[in-house]
Coordinates of C-alpha atoms in Angstrom, one line a residue:
X1 CA -13.6 -75.1 1.5
X2 CA -12.2 -72.1 3.4
X3 CA -13.5 -68.7 2.5
X4 CA -12.5 -65.3 3.8
X5 CA -14.9 -62.4 4.5
X6 CA -13.4 -60.2 1.8
X7 CA -15.6 -57.8 -0.1
X8 CA -16.3 -60.2 -2.9
X9 CA -17.4 -63.0 -0.6
X10 CA -19.6 -60.6 1.3
X11 CA -21.3 -59.4 -1.9
X12 CA -21.9 -63.0 -3.0
X13 CA -23.5 -63.9 0.3
X14 CA -25.6 -60.7 0.2
X15 CA -26.9 -61.6 -3.2
X16 CA -27.5 -65.2 -2.1
X17 CA -29.6 -63.9 0.8
X18 CA -31.6 -61.6 -1.5
X19 CA -32.2 -64.6 -3.8
X20 CA -33.5 -66.7 -0.9
X21 CA -36.2 -64.1 -0.2
X22 CA -37.1 -63.9 -3.9
X23 CA -37.3 -67.7 -4.2
X24 CA -39.5 -68.0 -1.0
X25 CA -41.7 -65.3 -2.4
X26 CA -42.3 -67.2 -5.7
X27 CA -42.8 -70.5 -3.9
X28 CA -45.7 -69.0 -1.8
X29 CA -47.2 -67.4 -4.9
X30 CA -47.2 -70.7 -6.8
X31 CA -48.6 -72.8 -4.0
X32 CA -51.3 -70.5 -2.4
X33 CA -55.0 -71.3 -2.6
X34 CA -56.1 -67.6 -2.4
X35 CA -56.2 -65.2 -5.4
X36 CA -55.4 -62.3 -3.0
X37 CA -52.0 -64.1 -2.5
X38 CA -51.2 -65.7 -5.9
X39 CA -52.7 -62.9 -7.9
X40 CA -52.7 -59.7 -5.7
X41 CA -49.4 -60.7 -4.0
X42 CA -50.6 -59.5 -0.6
X43 CA -47.8 -61.0 1.4
X44 CA -44.2 -60.5 2.4
X45 CA -41.2 -62.8 3.0
X46 CA -38.1 -62.4 5.1
X47 CA -35.0 -63.9 6.7
X48 CA -33.5 -62.8 10.0
X49 CA -30.5 -63.8 12.0
X50 CA -30.8 -65.8 15.2
X51 CA -31.6 -62.6 17.3
X52 CA -34.3 -61.4 14.9
X53 CA -32.3 -58.8 12.9
X54 CA -33.7 -58.5 9.4
X55 CA -31.2 -59.6 6.8
X56 CA -33.3 -60.1 3.7
X57 CA -36.9 -59.5 2.6
X58 CA -39.0 -60.2 -0.5
X59 CA -42.0 -57.9 -0.6
X60 CA -45.4 -57.7 -2.2
X61 CA -46.3 -55.2 0.6
X62 CA -43.8 -52.5 1.6
X63 CA -46.1 -52.0 4.6
X64 CA -44.9 -55.4 6.0
X65 CA -41.3 -54.1 6.1
X66 CA -41.4 -53.7 9.9
X67 CA -43.4 -56.7 10.8
X68 CA -41.4 -59.9 10.1
X69 CA -38.4 -59.1 12.4
X70 CA -41.0 -58.0 15.0
X71 CA -42.7 -61.3 14.8
X72 CA -39.5 -63.2 15.3
X73 CA -38.6 -61.1 18.3
X74 CA -42.0 -61.9 19.7
X75 CA -41.3 -65.6 19.5
X76 CA -37.9 -65.1 21.1
X77 CA -39.4 -63.2 24.0
X78 CA -42.0 -65.9 24.6
X79 CA -40.0 -69.1 24.2
X80 CA -36.7 -70.2 25.8
X81 CA -34.1 -71.3 23.3
X82 CA -34.2 -74.8 24.7
X83 CA -37.9 -75.0 23.8
X84 CA -37.4 -74.1 20.2
X85 CA -36.6 -77.1 18.0
X86 CA -35.6 -77.9 14.5
X87 CA -38.8 -78.4 12.5
X88 CA -40.9 -76.0 14.6
X89 CA -43.2 -73.6 12.8
X90 CA -44.9 -70.8 14.8
X91 CA -48.0 -68.9 13.9
X92 CA -48.7 -65.4 14.9
X93 CA -51.3 -62.7 14.0
X94 CA -51.8 -60.9 17.3
X95 CA -52.0 -57.2 16.3
X96 CA -50.7 -56.0 19.7
X97 CA -47.6 -58.2 19.6
X98 CA -44.5 -57.4 17.6
X99 CA -45.1 -57.7 13.9
X100 CA -48.9 -57.7 14.1
X101 CA -51.2 -55.8 11.7
X102 CA -54.7 -57.2 11.6
X103 CA -55.9 -60.8 12.1
X104 CA -56.1 -61.6 8.4
X105 CA -52.4 -61.0 8.0
X106 CA -50.9 -64.3 9.4
X107 CA -47.2 -64.5 10.2
X108 CA -45.5 -67.9 10.1
X109 CA -42.0 -68.3 11.4
X110 CA -39.5 -71.2 11.3
X111 CA -36.1 -71.5 13.1
X112 CA -33.1 -72.5 11.1
X113 CA -30.5 -74.7 12.9
X114 CA -26.9 -75.5 11.7
X115 CA -24.9 -78.1 13.6
X116 CA -27.5 -77.9 16.4
X117 CA -27.2 -74.1 16.8
X118 CA -30.0 -71.6 16.0
X119 CA -28.5 -69.4 13.3
X120 CA -31.5 -67.8 11.5
X121 CA -35.2 -67.6 11.1
X122 CA -37.4 -67.7 7.9
X123 CA -40.7 -65.8 8.1
X124 CA -43.6 -64.8 6.0
X125 CA -46.8 -62.8 6.5
X126 CA -49.7 -63.4 4.1
X127 CA -53.3 -62.1 3.9
X128 CA -55.5 -65.2 4.4
X129 CA -58.9 -64.7 2.8
X130 CA -60.8 -66.1 5.8
X131 CA -59.8 -66.2 9.4
X132 CA -63.3 -66.3 11.0
X133 CA -65.0 -63.4 12.8
X134 CA -68.4 -61.8 12.4
X135 CA -68.1 -60.9 8.7
X136 CA -67.1 -62.8 5.6
X137 CA -63.5 -62.0 4.8
X138 CA -62.7 -61.5 8.5
X139 CA -62.5 -57.7 8.6
X140 CA -65.3 -55.4 9.2
X141 CA -66.0 -51.7 8.7
X142 CA -68.1 -51.6 11.9
X143 CA -66.3 -53.9 14.4
X144 CA -66.0 -52.4 17.9
X145 CA -63.6 -54.9 19.5
X146 CA -61.0 -57.3 18.1
X147 CA -62.9 -60.4 19.3
X148 CA -65.4 -59.8 16.4
X149 CA -62.6 -59.9 13.8
X150 CA -61.5 -63.5 13.8
X151 CA -59.2 -66.1 15.3
X152 CA -56.2 -64.8 17.2
X153 CA -52.9 -66.8 17.1
X154 CA -50.7 -65.5 20.0
X155 CA -47.4 -67.0 18.7
X156 CA -47.9 -70.7 19.1
X157 CA -46.5 -73.8 17.4
X158 CA -48.5 -75.1 14.4
X159 CA -45.7 -77.6 13.8
X160 CA -43.4 -79.0 16.4
X161 CA -40.3 -80.9 15.3
X162 CA -41.9 -81.3 11.9
X163 CA -45.2 -82.7 13.2
X164 CA -48.4 -80.8 12.6
X165 CA -50.5 -79.7 15.6
X166 CA -53.6 -81.4 14.4
X167 CA -55.8 -80.0 17.2
X168 CA -55.0 -76.5 16.1
X169 CA -55.7 -77.3 12.4
X170 CA -59.0 -78.8 13.4
X171 CA -59.8 -75.7 15.4
X172 CA -59.1 -73.5 12.4
X173 CA -61.1 -75.7 10.1
X174 CA -64.3 -75.4 12.0
X175 CA -64.0 -71.6 12.6
X176 CA -63.5 -70.3 9.1
X177 CA -65.9 -70.0 6.2
X178 CA -63.5 -71.4 3.6
X179 CA -61.5 -74.1 5.4
X180 CA -59.9 -75.6 2.3
X181 CA -58.6 -72.2 1.2
X182 CA -57.4 -71.2 4.7
X183 CA -55.6 -74.5 5.5
X184 CA -54.2 -74.6 2.0
X185 CA -52.6 -71.2 2.5
X186 CA -51.3 -72.4 5.9
X187 CA -49.5 -75.3 4.2
X188 CA -48.2 -73.0 1.4
X189 CA -46.7 -70.6 3.9
X190 CA -45.1 -73.5 5.8
X191 CA -43.6 -74.8 2.6
X192 CA -42.0 -71.5 1.6
X193 CA -40.4 -71.4 5.1
X194 CA -38.9 -74.8 4.6
X195 CA -37.5 -73.8 1.2
X196 CA -35.9 -70.7 2.8
X197 CA -34.4 -72.9 5.4
X198 CA -32.9 -75.2 2.8
X199 CA -31.4 -72.4 0.8
X200 CA -29.9 -70.7 3.9
X201 CA -28.3 -73.9 5.0
X202 CA -26.8 -74.4 1.6
X203 CA -25.1 -71.0 1.9
X204 CA -23.7 -71.9 5.3
X205 CA -22.6 -75.3 4.1
X206 CA -20.7 -73.7 1.2
X207 CA -19.1 -70.8 3.0
X208 CA -19.1 -72.1 6.6
X209 CA -20.9 -70.8 9.6
X210 CA -18.3 -68.3 10.8
X211 CA -17.8 -66.7 7.4
X212 CA -21.6 -66.5 6.7
X213 CA -22.4 -65.0 10.1
X214 CA -19.5 -62.5 9.9
X215 CA -20.6 -61.5 6.4
X216 CA -24.1 -60.9 7.7
X217 CA -22.8 -58.6 10.4
X218 CA -20.8 -56.7 7.9
X219 CA -23.7 -56.4 5.5
X220 CA -25.9 -54.9 8.3
X221 CA -23.1 -52.5 9.2
X222 CA -22.8 -51.5 5.6
X223 CA -26.5 -50.8 5.4
X224 CA -26.0 -48.2 8.2
X225 CA -23.0 -46.7 6.4
X226 CA -25.1 -46.2 3.3
X227 CA -27.9 -44.6 5.2
X228 CA -25.5 -42.2 7.0
X229 CA -24.1 -41.1 3.7
X230 CA -27.6 -40.4 2.3
X231 CA -28.7 -38.6 5.5
X232 CA -25.9 -36.0 5.0
X233 CA -27.4 -35.0 1.7
X234 CA -30.9 -34.4 3.0
X235 CA -32.2 -31.0 4.2
X236 CA -31.9 -30.6 7.9
X237 CA -34.5 -29.4 10.4
X238 CA -38.0 -30.0 11.6
X239 CA -40.9 -30.5 9.1
X240 CA -44.5 -30.6 10.1
X241 CA -47.8 -31.9 8.5
X242 CA -51.3 -32.8 9.6
X243 CA -53.9 -35.0 7.8
X244 CA -57.2 -36.6 8.7
X245 CA -59.0 -39.9 8.5
X246 CA -62.6 -38.9 7.7
X247 CA -64.4 -41.5 9.8
X248 CA -64.0 -44.9 11.5
X249 CA -66.9 -46.9 10.0
X250 CA -69.2 -46.1 12.9
X251 CA -69.8 -42.5 12.0
X252 CA -67.1 -41.0 14.4
X253 CA -64.5 -38.6 13.1
X254 CA -62.6 -36.9 11.6
X255 CA -59.5 -38.1 13.3
X256 CA -56.3 -36.1 13.1
X257 CA -52.8 -37.6 12.3
X258 CA -49.9 -35.2 13.0
X259 CA -46.2 -35.6 12.5
X260 CA -43.0 -33.8 13.1
X261 CA -40.1 -35.1 11.0
X262 CA -36.7 -34.2 12.3
X263 CA -33.6 -34.8 10.1
X264 CA -30.1 -34.4 11.4
X265 CA -26.7 -35.7 10.2
X266 CA -27.2 -39.0 12.1
X267 CA -30.9 -39.4 12.8
X268 CA -34.3 -39.4 11.1
X269 CA -37.1 -39.0 13.7
X270 CA -40.8 -39.2 13.1
X271 CA -42.9 -37.9 16.1
X272 CA -46.6 -38.5 15.8
X273 CA -47.4 -36.9 19.2
X274 CA -50.7 -35.0 19.0
X275 CA -52.6 -37.6 16.8
X276 CA -56.1 -38.5 17.8
X277 CA -56.9 -41.1 20.5
X278 CA -57.7 -44.6 19.3
X279 CA -61.0 -44.8 17.4
X280 CA -64.1 -46.8 18.5
X281 CA -64.2 -48.3 15.0
X282 CA -61.6 -50.5 13.3
X283 CA -59.3 -47.9 11.6
X284 CA -56.7 -48.2 14.4
X285 CA -53.2 -49.6 14.0
X286 CA -50.6 -50.6 16.5
X287 CA -47.0 -49.5 17.2
X288 CA -45.6 -52.2 15.0
X289 CA -47.6 -51.0 12.1
X290 CA -46.6 -47.4 12.7
X291 CA -42.9 -48.5 12.6
X292 CA -43.6 -50.3 9.3
X293 CA -45.1 -47.1 7.9
X294 CA -42.1 -45.1 9.1
X295 CA -39.7 -47.6 7.5
X296 CA -41.5 -47.4 4.2
X297 CA -41.1 -43.6 4.1
X298 CA -37.6 -43.7 5.4
X299 CA -36.4 -46.2 2.8
X300 CA -38.1 -44.2 0.0
X301 CA -36.4 -41.0 1.0
X302 CA -33.0 -42.2 2.2
X303 CA -32.1 -45.4 0.4
X304 CA -34.8 -46.6 -2.0
X305 CA -32.5 -49.0 -4.0
X306 CA -31.0 -50.8 -1.0
X307 CA -32.2 -54.2 0.2
X308 CA -34.1 -53.7 3.5
X309 CA -32.0 -54.9 6.4
X310 CA -31.8 -54.1 10.1
X311 CA -28.7 -52.0 9.4
X312 CA -30.7 -49.6 7.2
X313 CA -33.0 -48.7 10.1
X314 CA -30.6 -47.9 12.9
X315 CA -30.9 -44.2 12.3
X316 CA -34.7 -44.2 12.3
X317 CA -36.7 -43.4 15.4
X318 CA -40.4 -43.4 15.8
X319 CA -42.2 -41.6 18.7
X320 CA -45.9 -41.8 19.5
X321 CA -47.7 -42.0 22.9
X322 CA -49.7 -45.2 23.6
X323 CA -53.5 -45.2 23.1
X324 CA -53.6 -43.2 19.9
X325 CA -55.2 -44.4 16.7
X326 CA -51.6 -45.2 15.6
X327 CA -50.7 -47.0 18.8
X328 CA -54.0 -48.6 19.8
X329 CA -54.3 -50.9 22.8
X330 CA -56.2 -54.2 23.2
X331 CA -59.1 -54.8 22.6
X332 CA -59.4 -51.9 20.1
X333 CA -60.6 -53.1 16.6
X334 CA -57.9 -53.0 13.9
X335 CA -59.3 -54.9 10.9
X336 CA -59.1 -51.7 8.8
X337 CA -55.7 -50.9 10.2
X338 CA -54.4 -50.0 6.8
X339 CA -56.2 -46.7 6.8
X340 CA -54.2 -45.5 9.8
X341 CA -51.0 -47.0 8.3
X342 CA -51.4 -45.3 4.9
X343 CA -52.3 -42.0 6.5
X344 CA -49.3 -42.1 8.8
X345 CA -47.0 -42.7 5.9
X346 CA -48.7 -40.1 3.7
X347 CA -48.6 -37.4 6.3
X348 CA -44.8 -38.0 6.8
X349 CA -44.3 -37.7 3.0
X350 CA -46.5 -34.5 3.0
X351 CA -44.2 -33.0 5.6
X352 CA -41.2 -33.5 3.4
X353 CA -42.6 -33.2 -0.1
X354 CA -41.8 -29.5 -0.7
X355 CA -38.4 -29.9 1.0
X356 CA -37.4 -32.9 -1.2
X357 CA -39.5 -32.2 -4.4
X358 CA -37.6 -34.5 -6.7
X359 CA -38.3 -37.4 -4.5
X360 CA -41.8 -37.0 -3.1
X361 CA -45.1 -36.2 -4.6
X362 CA -48.4 -34.5 -3.9
X363 CA -51.1 -36.5 -2.2
X364 CA -52.1 -40.0 -3.5
X365 CA -55.6 -41.4 -3.4
X366 CA -54.6 -42.5 0.1
X367 CA -56.4 -45.7 0.8
X368 CA -56.1 -49.5 0.1
X369 CA -59.7 -49.2 -1.1
X370 CA -60.5 -52.8 -0.4
X371 CA -63.8 -54.6 -0.5
X372 CA -65.2 -58.0 0.3
X373 CA -68.0 -59.4 -1.8
X374 CA -69.6 -62.7 -0.7
X375 CA -72.4 -64.7 -2.2
X376 CA -73.2 -67.9 -4.1
X377 CA -71.8 -68.7 -7.5
X378 CA -74.9 -68.9 -9.8
X379 CA -73.4 -71.8 -11.8
X380 CA -71.7 -74.0 -9.2
X381 CA -74.0 -73.0 -6.2
X382 CA -70.8 -72.9 -4.1
X383 CA -70.1 -69.9 -1.8
X384 CA -67.5 -67.4 -3.0
X385 CA -65.6 -64.6 -1.3
X386 CA -64.0 -61.9 -3.4
X387 CA -61.4 -59.9 -1.4
X388 CA -59.9 -57.2 -3.6
X389 CA -57.8 -54.0 -3.1
X390 CA -58.1 -51.4 -5.8
X391 CA -55.8 -49.2 -7.8
X392 CA -56.0 -45.4 -7.9
X393 CA -54.1 -42.2 -8.7
X394 CA -50.7 -41.1 -7.2
X395 CA -49.8 -37.5 -6.8
X396 CA -47.8 -35.5 -9.3
X397 CA -44.3 -34.3 -8.5
X398 CA -42.4 -31.2 -9.6
X399 CA -41.4 -32.6 -12.9
X400 CA -43.9 -35.2 -14.1
X401 CA -47.5 -36.3 -13.9
X402 CA -48.6 -38.7 -11.2
X403 CA -48.9 -42.4 -12.0
X404 CA -52.4 -43.7 -12.9
X405 CA -54.0 -46.9 -11.9
X406 CA -51.5 -47.9 -9.2
X407 CA -52.0 -49.4 -5.8
X408 CA -51.5 -47.1 -2.9
X409 CA -47.8 -46.7 -2.1
X410 CA -48.0 -48.9 1.0
X411 CA -49.3 -51.8 -1.1
X412 CA -46.3 -51.7 -3.3
X413 CA -45.9 -54.6 -5.7
X414 CA -49.4 -56.0 -5.3
X415 CA -51.4 -56.7 -8.5
X416 CA -55.1 -56.4 -9.4
X417 CA -57.0 -59.6 -10.0
X418 CA -57.5 -60.2 -13.7
X419 CA -61.0 -59.9 -15.0
X420 CA -60.9 -63.4 -16.4
X421 CA -60.1 -64.8 -12.9
X422 CA -62.8 -62.6 -11.3
X423 CA -65.5 -63.7 -13.7
X424 CA -64.5 -67.4 -13.6
X425 CA -64.4 -67.7 -9.8
X426 CA -67.0 -65.2 -8.5
X427 CA -70.6 -64.5 -9.2
X428 CA -70.1 -61.2 -11.0
X429 CA -69.7 -59.9 -14.5
X430 CA -67.2 -57.0 -15.1
X431 CA -69.0 -54.4 -17.3
X432 CA -66.5 -51.6 -17.0
X433 CA -62.9 -51.0 -16.0
X434 CA -61.7 -47.6 -16.9
X435 CA -59.8 -44.5 -15.7
X436 CA -61.6 -42.0 -13.6
X437 CA -63.0 -39.3 -15.8
X438 CA -62.8 -36.5 -13.2
X439 CA -60.5 -33.5 -13.9
X440 CA -59.6 -33.3 -10.2
X441 CA -55.9 -33.2 -9.5
X442 CA -55.2 -30.7 -12.4
X443 CA -51.9 -28.9 -12.3
X444 CA -48.8 -28.0 -14.3
X445 CA -48.3 -31.7 -13.7
X446 CA -51.5 -33.6 -13.2
X447 CA -52.2 -36.1 -10.5
X448 CA -52.5 -39.7 -11.7
X449 CA -56.0 -41.0 -12.4
X450 CA -58.0 -43.4 -10.3
X451 CA -60.3 -46.0 -11.8
X452 CA -64.0 -46.9 -12.2
X453 CA -64.8 -50.6 -11.9
X454 CA -68.3 -51.9 -12.5
X455 CA -69.6 -55.3 -11.3
X456 CA -72.9 -56.7 -12.3
X457 CA -74.2 -59.0 -9.5
X458 CA -75.4 -62.3 -10.8
X459 CA -77.2 -63.8 -7.8
X460 CA -79.4 -62.7 -4.9
X461 CA -78.3 -62.6 -1.3
X462 CA -74.9 -61.1 -2.1
X463 CA -73.2 -59.0 0.6
X464 CA -70.7 -56.2 0.3
X465 CA -68.3 -54.7 2.9
X466 CA -66.2 -51.8 1.7
X467 CA -63.2 -50.1 3.3
X468 CA -62.6 -46.9 1.3
X469 CA -60.7 -44.1 3.0
X470 CA -60.6 -40.5 1.8
X471 CA -64.3 -40.5 1.1
X472 CA -64.6 -36.9 2.1
X473 CA -61.1 -35.3 2.3
X474 CA -59.4 -35.4 -1.1
X475 CA -55.6 -35.8 -1.7
X476 CA -53.7 -32.5 -1.4
X477 CA -52.1 -30.6 -4.3
X478 CA -48.8 -28.7 -4.0
X479 CA -47.7 -25.3 -5.3
X480 CA -51.2 -24.3 -6.5
X481 CA -51.9 -27.8 -7.9
X482 CA -55.5 -28.8 -7.5
X483 CA -56.7 -31.4 -5.0
X484 CA -57.4 -34.9 -6.2
X485 CA -60.8 -36.6 -5.9
X486 CA -62.4 -38.9 -3.3
X487 CA -63.0 -42.6 -3.2
X488 CA -66.6 -43.8 -3.3
X489 CA -68.8 -46.9 -3.8
X490 CA -72.1 -46.5 -5.7
X491 CA -74.9 -49.1 -6.0
X492 CA -77.4 -49.1 -8.8
X493 CA -80.4 -51.3 -9.2
X494 CA -81.2 -53.4 -12.3
X495 CA -82.6 -50.3 -14.0
X496 CA -79.5 -48.4 -13.3
X497 CA -81.1 -46.1 -10.7
X498 CA -78.8 -45.0 -7.9
X499 CA -79.7 -46.8 -4.7
X500 CA -76.8 -45.9 -2.4
X501 CA -73.4 -44.1 -2.2
X502 CA -70.9 -44.6 0.6
X503 CA -67.2 -45.2 1.4
X504 CA -67.4 -47.7 4.3
X505 CA -70.1 -50.2 4.8
X506 CA -70.6 -53.7 6.3
X507 CA -72.7 -56.5 4.8
X508 CA -74.7 -54.3 2.5
X509 CA -77.3 -56.5 0.7
X510 CA -77.1 -56.7 -3.1
X511 CA -79.6 -58.3 -5.4
X512 CA -79.3 -60.1 -8.7
X513 CA -79.0 -57.5 -11.4
X514 CA -77.6 -54.7 -9.2
X515 CA -74.6 -52.8 -10.5
X516 CA -71.8 -52.2 -8.1
X517 CA -69.6 -49.2 -9.0
X518 CA -66.2 -48.8 -7.3
X519 CA -64.5 -45.4 -7.9
X520 CA -61.0 -44.5 -6.7
X521 CA -59.6 -41.0 -6.6
X522 CA -57.2 -39.0 -8.7
X523 CA -54.0 -37.9 -7.0
X524 CA -53.2 -34.2 -6.3
X525 CA -51.6 -31.9 -8.9
X526 CA -48.4 -30.0 -8.7
X527 CA -48.2 -26.4 -9.9
X528 CA -50.8 -24.1 -11.5
X529 CA -52.9 -25.8 -14.1
X530 CA -52.7 -22.7 -16.3
X531 CA -49.0 -23.4 -16.7
X532 CA -49.5 -26.9 -18.1
X533 CA -47.7 -27.2 -21.5
X534 CA -50.1 -26.9 -24.5
X535 CA -48.7 -30.1 -26.0
X536 CA -49.6 -32.1 -22.9
X537 CA -53.1 -30.7 -22.9
X538 CA -53.6 -31.6 -26.6
X539 CA -52.4 -35.1 -25.9
X540 CA -54.8 -35.5 -23.0
X541 CA -57.7 -34.4 -25.3
X542 CA -56.5 -36.8 -28.0
X543 CA -56.4 -39.7 -25.5
X544 CA -59.9 -38.9 -24.2
X545 CA -58.8 -37.9 -20.7
X546 CA -60.4 -34.5 -20.9
X547 CA -62.8 -32.7 -23.3
X548 CA -62.0 -29.5 -25.1
X549 CA -64.4 -27.7 -22.9
X550 CA -62.7 -29.0 -19.8
X551 CA -59.3 -28.0 -21.3
X552 CA -60.6 -24.5 -21.7
X553 CA -62.2 -24.2 -18.3
X554 CA -59.5 -25.9 -16.2
X555 CA -56.3 -25.1 -18.1
X556 CA -57.3 -22.0 -20.1
X557 CA -56.4 -23.9 -23.3
X558 CA -57.9 -23.0 -26.7
X559 CA -57.7 -25.2 -29.7

């Protein structure tokens, strides 16, 4: 059947491509072996054209928005087209190559051929619970070089012409602590790529190769047109901000993150020149991650409702010298890369928040706040590994309170692991899960609330590694709004006596009966707390968020 590239056909093909990403996303969720994938949704899915231009993406993690097309371009730069075959699947987690984050985030990529011609790629990036390395969970708060952090896949074939590379699978199996889970996730990722290929070919078979590829070109161009129209509505000029990462897991710090955001009628430039050199500890990220952080901010400001495509990012430019903690060089450790990524995005939003008050907010709790808990299940006697990011408080804006109990902005559509799953699969009992009781972040509009999560440890020889940023420097308030609160881990013994308090730690020993308390921060407030409407204060008291005495002291409120 012949089709033209009229506006209706283009829209139909666009929606078909978006649907491919969504279907691939659900396929991986349903087939994964890891709760961090099928419950937390710590992965992203994408489709690019033959040259690696992003044409569709399905996200759990907005921070992956710049990584999938980068991964495809890495493969294209490494392999000649004549050495790429139908049925190939490539595996890549090199942080220093295009699309790399840290070793736990594994990118798998599949070429799509139509009538013998390479026409597209399907790709995904998922957090695998175990990829080897010195610490359970494969990322460490105290690594000093990447070789301690796990297996590195430099863009090699795990399947060639549809046949598995059994030698590579055997190598993975003997180098990870949970081989069934890791290899299961590998197969799940491969299956979602195959599904994406099938759906893309169905579109080409229906509309023809020429029409489909022409429609893709027009879609990408349309993304640029939409961005240009939005750019004209933004305030123009240079906007500056500075933030810090408190320490790197080895006691070094603080580390400065600086940005100059320049907005003109046809460009949006983020310049991170002046940020600290790369850290000895594993809080570093690489240029590809920095681009992802910039894309996340850019889309949120310029075109939040548009599907992410290559066309949307043509007006974005990212500048940063090599060798900073945002552009680290091999073999710098990067397992906690998300701290630099989140800080880079946050500092860019901070620079623009007061210039675009209806769009951006005061500071959020500012960390993925993830932890790894490893031990032996007291019932099954089998080893377990709980890898879990935590929710916290977002900043207030100029017209509403911040959101409470949300993942940091860079983690996007991820979800917390249900208590029922946690208690069934891991050697812990959840004794408390509640909002943070601190009044930090007060304002005319309050910052959102973090959470308190208590785990009772049910077996000896349990180990904890934690990766909590903003352990010392709280999220910022705006327009006399109060600062938020910090993120912290507390350990109590069986008698509920405080044993330790920290934000980052590696392989801390926990005993049976210990209580592990995880506390995430409140976001920053916006406006003077004394101007908060009385009815909102009364509602906060009624809901148990504040006491009458706190209302009087912080807000000047009298019942």
